[in-house]
mmCIF file of C-alpha atoms and ligand atoms in Angstrom:
data_model
loop_
_atom_site.group_PDB
_atom_site.id
_atom_site.type_symbol
_atom_site.label_atom_id
_atom_site.label_comp_id
_atom_site.label_asym_id
_atom_site.label_seq_id
_atom_site.Cartn_x
_atom_site.Cartn_y
_atom_site.Cartn_z
ATOM 1 C CA MET A 1 -14.073 16.659 2.810
ATOM 2 C CA GLN A 2 -12.057 19.052 0.659
ATOM 3 C CA PHE A 3 -8.847 17.897 -1.039
ATOM 4 C CA HIS A 4 -6.344 20.083 -2.895
ATOM 5 C CA LYS A 5 -7.012 18.642 -6.354
ATOM 6 C CA THR A 6 -10.403 19.295 -7.951
ATOM 7 C CA THR A 7 -9.967 15.902 -9.643
ATOM 8 C CA ALA A 8 -9.689 14.085 -6.283
ATOM 9 C CA ASP A 9 -12.162 11.210 -6.022
ATOM 10 C CA LEU A 10 -13.792 9.739 -2.916
ATOM 11 C CA PHE A 11 -15.803 6.575 -3.593
ATOM 12 C CA VAL A 12 -17.876 4.705 -1.024
ATOM 13 C CA PRO A 13 -18.891 1.323 -2.452
ATOM 14 C CA ASN A 14 -21.934 0.786 -0.204
ATOM 15 C CA GLY A 15 -23.215 4.349 -0.422
ATOM 16 C CA THR A 16 -22.640 5.345 3.215
ATOM 17 C CA ALA A 17 -22.044 9.099 3.690
ATOM 18 C CA PRO A 18 -18.314 9.761 3.029
ATOM 19 C CA GLU A 19 -17.386 11.097 6.494
ATOM 20 C CA ALA A 20 -19.172 8.196 8.193
ATOM 21 C CA ALA A 21 -17.525 5.670 5.876
ATOM 22 C CA LEU A 22 -14.059 7.090 6.575
ATOM 23 C CA ALA A 23 -14.724 7.081 10.333
ATOM 24 C CA LEU A 24 -15.433 3.324 10.204
ATOM 25 C CA THR A 25 -11.889 2.658 8.958
ATOM 26 C CA THR A 26 -9.660 0.395 11.045
ATOM 27 C CA HIS A 27 -7.169 -0.620 8.314
ATOM 28 C CA LEU A 28 -5.774 2.031 5.943
ATOM 29 C CA CYS A 29 -3.476 1.647 2.954
ATOM 30 C CA ILE A 30 -1.831 4.622 1.241
ATOM 31 C CA SER A 31 -0.202 3.813 -2.096
ATOM 32 C CA ALA A 32 1.321 5.655 -5.037
ATOM 33 C CA HIS A 33 -0.655 4.144 -7.915
ATOM 34 C CA GLN A 34 -3.866 2.409 -8.831
ATOM 35 C CA ASP A 35 -3.375 -1.375 -8.233
ATOM 36 C CA ASP A 36 -0.552 -0.985 -5.667
ATOM 37 C CA ILE A 37 -3.000 -1.394 -2.769
ATOM 38 C CA GLU A 38 -4.259 -4.718 -4.070
ATOM 39 C CA ILE A 39 -0.695 -5.991 -4.551
ATOM 40 C CA MET A 40 0.763 -4.773 -1.235
ATOM 41 C CA ALA A 41 -2.058 -4.673 1.330
ATOM 42 C CA TYR A 42 -4.248 -7.699 0.674
ATOM 43 C CA HIS A 43 -3.592 -8.621 4.302
ATOM 44 C CA GLY A 44 -5.633 -5.618 5.444
ATOM 45 C CA ILE A 45 -8.334 -6.117 2.827
ATOM 46 C CA ALA A 46 -8.769 -9.756 3.884
ATOM 47 C CA GLU A 47 -8.802 -8.854 7.598
ATOM 48 C CA CYS A 48 -11.785 -6.585 6.973
ATOM 49 C CA PHE A 49 -13.655 -8.361 4.166
ATOM 50 C CA GLY A 50 -17.308 -8.957 5.036
ATOM 51 C CA ARG A 51 -16.924 -7.827 8.654
ATOM 52 C CA LYS A 52 -18.945 -5.246 10.496
ATOM 53 C CA ASP A 53 -16.310 -4.433 13.133
ATOM 54 C CA ARG A 54 -13.341 -3.787 10.809
ATOM 55 C CA TRP A 55 -13.212 -1.685 7.662
ATOM 56 C CA PHE A 56 -10.530 -1.174 5.032
ATOM 57 C CA THR A 57 -9.936 2.164 3.275
ATOM 58 C CA GLY A 58 -7.584 2.686 0.335
ATOM 59 C CA VAL A 59 -5.839 5.907 -0.689
ATOM 60 C CA VAL A 60 -4.084 6.333 -4.058
ATOM 61 C CA VAL A 61 -1.948 9.467 -4.159
ATOM 62 C CA THR A 62 -1.098 9.883 -7.881
ATOM 63 C CA ASN A 63 -3.335 10.277 -10.922
ATOM 64 C CA GLY A 64 -2.204 7.391 -13.123
ATOM 65 C CA ALA A 65 -0.853 9.727 -15.814
ATOM 66 C CA GLY A 66 1.890 8.283 -17.967
ATOM 67 C CA SER A 67 0.718 4.689 -17.442
ATOM 68 C CA PRO A 68 1.819 2.210 -20.093
ATOM 69 C CA ARG A 69 -0.984 1.358 -22.546
ATOM 70 C CA ASN A 70 -1.531 -1.423 -25.032
ATOM 71 C CA GLY A 71 -4.222 -3.285 -26.964
ATOM 72 C CA ILE A 72 -7.680 -1.700 -26.603
ATOM 73 C CA TYR A 73 -6.071 1.094 -24.562
ATOM 74 C CA GLY A 74 -3.291 1.714 -27.105
ATOM 75 C CA ASP A 75 -4.695 4.932 -28.589
ATOM 76 C CA TYR A 76 -6.101 6.368 -25.334
ATOM 77 C CA THR A 77 -5.002 9.905 -24.467
ATOM 78 C CA ASP A 78 -3.390 10.522 -21.099
ATOM 79 C CA GLU A 79 -6.676 11.985 -19.797
ATOM 80 C CA GLU A 80 -8.660 8.940 -20.994
ATOM 81 C CA MET A 81 -6.112 6.639 -19.404
ATOM 82 C CA GLN A 82 -6.342 8.433 -16.058
ATOM 83 C CA LYS A 83 -10.119 7.916 -16.199
ATOM 84 C CA VAL A 84 -9.699 4.195 -16.939
ATOM 85 C CA ARG A 85 -7.353 3.774 -13.995
ATOM 86 C CA LEU A 86 -9.630 5.727 -11.642
ATOM 87 C CA ILE A 87 -12.558 3.479 -12.573
ATOM 88 C CA GLU A 88 -10.462 0.322 -12.216
ATOM 89 C CA GLN A 89 -9.532 1.425 -8.684
ATOM 90 C CA ARG A 90 -13.210 1.967 -7.878
ATOM 91 C CA LYS A 91 -13.953 -1.558 -9.176
ATOM 92 C CA ALA A 92 -11.320 -2.971 -6.807
ATOM 93 C CA ALA A 93 -12.843 -1.064 -3.883
ATOM 94 C CA PHE A 94 -16.220 -2.600 -4.709
ATOM 95 C CA VAL A 95 -14.855 -6.155 -5.072
ATOM 96 C CA GLY A 96 -12.791 -5.811 -1.881
ATOM 97 C CA ASP A 97 -15.674 -4.459 0.193
ATOM 98 C CA TYR A 98 -13.725 -1.316 1.174
ATOM 99 C CA ALA A 99 -15.247 1.311 3.468
ATOM 100 C CA ALA A 100 -13.949 4.000 1.104
ATOM 101 C CA GLN A 101 -11.509 4.610 -1.714
ATOM 102 C CA VAL A 102 -9.790 7.994 -2.044
ATOM 103 C CA GLN A 103 -7.797 9.002 -5.145
ATOM 104 C CA LEU A 104 -5.953 12.271 -4.547
ATOM 105 C CA GLY A 105 -4.926 12.942 -8.178
ATOM 106 C CA PHE A 106 -1.418 14.370 -7.714
ATOM 107 C CA SER A 107 1.231 14.072 -10.429
ATOM 108 C CA SER A 108 4.345 12.011 -9.672
ATOM 109 C CA ALA A 109 6.415 15.225 -9.910
ATOM 110 C CA GLU A 110 4.266 16.881 -7.232
ATOM 111 C CA VAL A 111 4.675 13.917 -4.912
ATOM 112 C CA LYS A 112 8.432 13.847 -5.417
ATOM 113 C CA ASN A 113 8.827 17.596 -4.822
ATOM 114 C CA PRO A 114 9.934 18.010 -1.161
ATOM 115 C CA ALA A 115 8.675 21.635 -1.196
ATOM 116 C CA ASN A 116 5.106 20.533 -1.971
ATOM 117 C CA THR A 117 3.066 20.547 1.256
ATOM 118 C CA GLU A 118 -0.315 19.731 -0.291
ATOM 119 C CA VAL A 119 0.209 15.960 -0.383
ATOM 120 C CA VAL A 120 1.053 15.812 3.324
ATOM 121 C CA GLU A 121 -1.914 18.101 4.146
ATOM 122 C CA ASP A 122 -4.366 15.851 2.282
ATOM 123 C CA LEU A 123 -2.898 12.743 3.935
ATOM 124 C CA ALA A 124 -3.053 14.317 7.406
ATOM 125 C CA GLN A 125 -6.699 15.157 6.797
ATOM 126 C CA ILE A 126 -7.419 11.544 5.842
ATOM 127 C CA LEU A 127 -5.580 10.245 8.928
ATOM 128 C CA ARG A 128 -7.664 12.510 11.183
ATOM 129 C CA ALA A 129 -10.876 11.352 9.502
ATOM 130 C CA THR A 130 -10.021 7.638 9.615
ATOM 131 C CA ARG A 131 -7.954 7.225 12.808
ATOM 132 C CA PRO A 132 -6.713 3.807 11.629
ATOM 133 C CA GLU A 133 -5.373 1.065 13.902
ATOM 134 C CA VAL A 134 -3.246 -0.478 11.158
ATOM 135 C CA VAL A 135 -1.567 1.381 8.274
ATOM 136 C CA TYR A 136 0.001 -0.142 5.139
ATOM 137 C CA LEU A 137 2.586 1.959 3.264
ATOM 138 C CA HIS A 138 5.193 1.373 0.589
ATOM 139 C CA ASN A 139 8.419 0.089 2.102
ATOM 140 C CA PRO A 140 11.379 2.520 2.158
ATOM 141 C CA ALA A 141 13.625 0.046 0.282
ATOM 142 C CA ASP A 142 11.258 -0.106 -2.728
ATOM 143 C CA LYS A 143 13.019 0.626 -6.042
ATOM 144 C CA HIS A 144 10.267 2.830 -7.558
ATOM 145 C CA ASP A 145 11.024 6.458 -6.711
ATOM 146 C CA THR A 146 7.355 7.495 -6.646
ATOM 147 C CA HIS A 147 6.642 4.723 -4.145
ATOM 148 C CA VAL A 148 9.455 5.935 -1.900
ATOM 149 C CA ALA A 149 8.282 9.558 -2.224
ATOM 150 C CA VAL A 150 4.719 8.616 -1.256
ATOM 151 C CA MET A 151 6.058 6.696 1.746
ATOM 152 C CA LEU A 152 8.052 9.785 2.820
ATOM 153 C CA ARG A 153 4.922 11.997 2.611
ATOM 154 C CA CYS A 154 2.953 9.396 4.569
ATOM 155 C CA LEU A 155 5.568 9.284 7.310
ATOM 156 C CA ALA A 156 5.523 13.099 7.515
ATOM 157 C CA ALA A 157 1.709 13.068 7.789
ATOM 158 C CA LEU A 158 1.699 10.298 10.435
ATOM 159 C CA ARG A 159 4.242 12.243 12.483
ATOM 160 C CA ALA A 160 2.259 15.495 12.072
ATOM 161 C CA VAL A 161 -0.937 13.996 13.554
ATOM 162 C CA ARG A 162 0.638 11.637 16.084
ATOM 163 C CA ASP A 163 -0.647 13.586 19.093
ATOM 164 C CA GLU A 164 -4.221 13.294 17.772
ATOM 165 C CA THR A 165 -4.202 9.802 16.333
ATOM 166 C CA ARG A 166 -1.543 7.117 16.190
ATOM 167 C CA PRO A 167 -1.872 3.654 14.608
ATOM 168 C CA LYS A 168 -0.895 0.587 16.630
ATOM 169 C CA LYS A 169 0.990 -0.817 13.651
ATOM 170 C CA VAL A 170 2.523 0.650 10.487
ATOM 171 C CA TYR A 171 3.726 -1.767 7.810
ATOM 172 C CA GLY A 172 6.028 -1.042 4.844
ATOM 173 C CA CYS A 173 4.866 -3.423 2.106
ATOM 174 C CA GLU A 174 6.094 -5.108 -1.069
ATOM 175 C CA VAL A 175 5.550 -4.007 -4.663
ATOM 176 C CA TRP A 176 8.728 -3.112 -6.593
ATOM 177 C CA ARG A 177 11.183 -5.177 -4.564
ATOM 178 C CA ASP A 178 10.188 -7.779 -2.059
ATOM 179 C CA LEU A 179 11.307 -8.105 1.554
ATOM 180 C CA ASP A 180 12.603 -11.656 1.707
ATOM 181 C CA TRP A 181 16.027 -10.149 2.522
ATOM 182 C CA LEU A 182 14.843 -8.855 5.908
ATOM 183 C CA PRO A 183 16.222 -11.012 8.734
ATOM 184 C CA ASP A 184 13.415 -13.273 9.972
ATOM 185 C CA ASP A 185 13.283 -11.700 13.430
ATOM 186 C CA SER A 186 12.793 -8.271 11.842
ATOM 187 C CA LYS A 187 10.338 -9.520 9.247
ATOM 188 C CA GLN A 188 6.605 -9.078 9.556
ATOM 189 C CA ALA A 189 5.100 -12.199 7.936
ATOM 190 C CA LEU A 190 1.492 -11.393 7.077
ATOM 191 C CA PRO A 191 -0.819 -14.324 6.289
ATOM 192 C CA VAL A 192 -2.739 -13.775 3.047
ATOM 193 C CA SER A 193 -4.141 -17.244 2.307
ATOM 194 C CA ALA A 194 -7.757 -16.266 2.924
ATOM 195 C CA ARG A 195 -10.098 -16.024 -0.075
ATOM 196 C CA SER A 196 -7.656 -16.533 -2.926
ATOM 197 C CA ASN A 197 -10.636 -15.900 -5.218
ATOM 198 C CA ILE A 198 -10.996 -12.323 -3.936
ATOM 199 C CA ALA A 199 -7.210 -11.820 -3.890
ATOM 200 C CA ALA A 200 -7.058 -12.836 -7.569
ATOM 201 C CA ALA A 201 -10.053 -10.684 -8.547
ATOM 202 C CA LEU A 202 -8.582 -7.606 -6.851
ATOM 203 C CA VAL A 203 -5.448 -7.578 -9.005
ATOM 204 C CA GLY A 204 -7.348 -8.896 -12.028
ATOM 205 C CA VAL A 205 -9.741 -5.923 -12.314
ATOM 206 C CA PHE A 206 -6.812 -3.706 -13.371
ATOM 207 C CA ASP A 207 -7.190 -4.858 -16.958
ATOM 208 C CA SER A 208 -5.359 -1.865 -18.437
ATOM 209 C CA GLN A 209 -2.211 -2.934 -16.579
ATOM 210 C CA VAL A 210 -2.461 -6.722 -16.880
ATOM 211 C CA SER A 211 -3.551 -6.864 -20.537
ATOM 212 C CA GLY A 212 -0.552 -4.718 -21.462
ATOM 213 C CA GLY A 213 1.485 -7.865 -20.927
ATOM 214 C CA LYS A 214 2.527 -7.432 -17.301
ATOM 215 C CA ARG A 215 0.958 -10.359 -15.426
ATOM 216 C CA TYR A 216 0.732 -8.637 -12.070
ATOM 217 C CA ASP A 217 -2.127 -10.997 -11.184
ATOM 218 C CA LEU A 218 0.002 -14.145 -11.572
ATOM 219 C CA ALA A 219 3.190 -12.534 -10.240
ATOM 220 C CA THR A 220 1.500 -11.292 -7.069
ATOM 221 C CA ALA A 221 -0.023 -14.689 -6.302
ATOM 222 C CA GLY A 222 3.316 -16.326 -7.162
ATOM 223 C CA ARG A 223 5.276 -14.091 -4.807
ATOM 224 C CA ARG A 224 2.865 -14.860 -1.946
ATOM 225 C CA LEU A 225 3.147 -18.623 -2.582
ATOM 226 C CA ALA A 226 6.945 -18.399 -2.815
ATOM 227 C CA HIS A 227 7.145 -16.517 0.483
ATOM 228 C CA ALA A 228 4.941 -19.105 2.233
ATOM 229 C CA THR A 229 7.045 -21.950 0.845
ATOM 230 C CA TYR A 230 10.522 -20.498 1.403
ATOM 231 C CA TYR A 231 9.902 -18.724 4.706
ATOM 232 C CA ALA A 232 11.025 -21.677 6.826
ATOM 233 C CA SER A 233 12.932 -24.745 5.682
ATOM 234 C CA HIS A 234 11.579 -27.010 8.422
ATOM 235 C CA GLY A 235 8.036 -28.147 9.027
ATOM 236 C CA THR A 236 5.015 -27.887 6.784
ATOM 237 C CA ASP A 237 3.503 -24.616 5.677
ATOM 238 C CA GLN A 238 0.668 -23.280 7.819
ATOM 239 C CA GLU A 239 -0.170 -20.712 5.150
ATOM 240 C CA SER A 240 -0.319 -21.112 1.385
ATOM 241 C CA ALA A 241 0.371 -17.390 0.893
ATOM 242 C CA LEU A 242 2.405 -14.828 2.827
ATOM 243 C CA SER A 243 3.279 -11.180 2.325
ATOM 244 C CA PHE A 244 6.316 -9.704 4.023
ATOM 245 C CA ALA A 245 6.442 -6.241 5.540
ATOM 246 C CA MET A 246 8.914 -3.963 7.286
ATOM 247 C CA ASP A 247 7.775 -2.703 10.681
ATOM 248 C CA LEU A 248 7.624 1.087 10.365
ATOM 249 C CA THR A 249 5.816 1.638 13.690
ATOM 250 C CA PRO A 250 8.996 2.745 15.559
ATOM 251 C CA LEU A 251 9.383 5.643 13.100
ATOM 252 C CA VAL A 252 5.988 7.033 14.073
ATOM 253 C CA ASP A 253 6.334 6.294 17.781
ATOM 254 C CA ASP A 254 9.718 8.044 17.845
ATOM 255 C CA PRO A 255 9.812 11.014 15.417
ATOM 256 C CA SER A 256 13.487 11.628 16.194
ATOM 257 C CA LEU A 257 14.366 8.258 14.655
ATOM 258 C CA LYS A 258 15.925 8.911 11.233
ATOM 259 C CA LEU A 259 14.409 6.866 8.423
ATOM 260 C CA ALA A 260 17.723 6.202 6.646
ATOM 261 C CA ASP A 261 19.375 5.063 9.899
ATOM 262 C CA TYR A 262 16.478 2.716 10.621
ATOM 263 C CA VAL A 263 16.355 1.130 7.155
ATOM 264 C CA LEU A 264 20.119 0.888 6.718
ATOM 265 C CA GLY A 265 20.266 -0.739 10.163
ATOM 266 C CA LEU A 266 18.088 -3.522 8.731
ATOM 267 C CA VAL A 267 20.355 -3.754 5.663
ATOM 268 C CA ASP A 268 23.311 -4.100 8.050
ATOM 269 C CA GLN A 269 21.528 -6.965 9.836
ATOM 270 C CA PHE A 270 21.139 -8.729 6.458
ATOM 271 C CA ARG A 271 24.815 -8.126 5.692
ATOM 272 C CA ALA A 272 25.838 -9.491 9.102
ATOM 273 C CA ASP A 273 23.677 -12.604 8.579
ATOM 274 C CA VAL A 274 25.365 -13.374 5.220
ATOM 275 C CA ALA A 275 28.806 -12.697 6.707
ATOM 276 C CA ARG A 276 28.135 -14.970 9.683
ATOM 277 C CA ARG A 277 27.084 -17.931 7.529
ATOM 278 C CA LEU A 278 30.073 -17.526 5.222
ATOM 279 C CA GLY A 279 32.317 -17.386 8.252
HETATM 280 ZN ZN1 ZN B 1 2.998 1.669 -8.070
#
């Protein structure tokens, strides 16, 4: 498989031939950065972990340049830091028993440039090779512009290949901004209680990010616990951890549906819910 960047990396933890490993994929996550997948799509990783009939593949679109660095990484050059992040992502793929891990190596500026077609072409190629049933993307209401840009390229790629392959479900997931605000009947509540040991290890292997002082490992587990606890005020919790997602499937099923209209429609539902209770 040929990607646009010569620095693109395709890693298969169990050594299966790359094309065969990609073809096994049932659950696919496409994220902006190294460690986003493990924060936003643990649901898919856990669904596939240790199974022979379901396989998870991760795709990271950017190259990790410009990452914050501290401690033992403090004097690393940008090139050295990109290498560290690439290896950390490979470690996560190994721990999480992924079918494959692709790192496309684009800069954030390239991803955010609407005139750049290479990102969408690489993503379309991956979608054709994996034909996933379930896809995890950044959610369109995320507050990190690179996350939103990656989601836009993913939606363009999904729409471009929809006559050849179309997932049953497309989720927009939480990283920089959670989705508690979504009205419950529009909220996808994904159970993520299984194997908290693996869930913790997956975020924990990104030492260059966590040891810089940002406790993504604790914060991610804390958000999942908070969601499980505060999801419903009555009854006892069936799950000790939940992730919330926005259903993006309608946007792929109906390419004429405008993304902004769809997302702002959900914001309007939230607004109406607050207004109704105050009334
Ligand atoms: Zn990110």
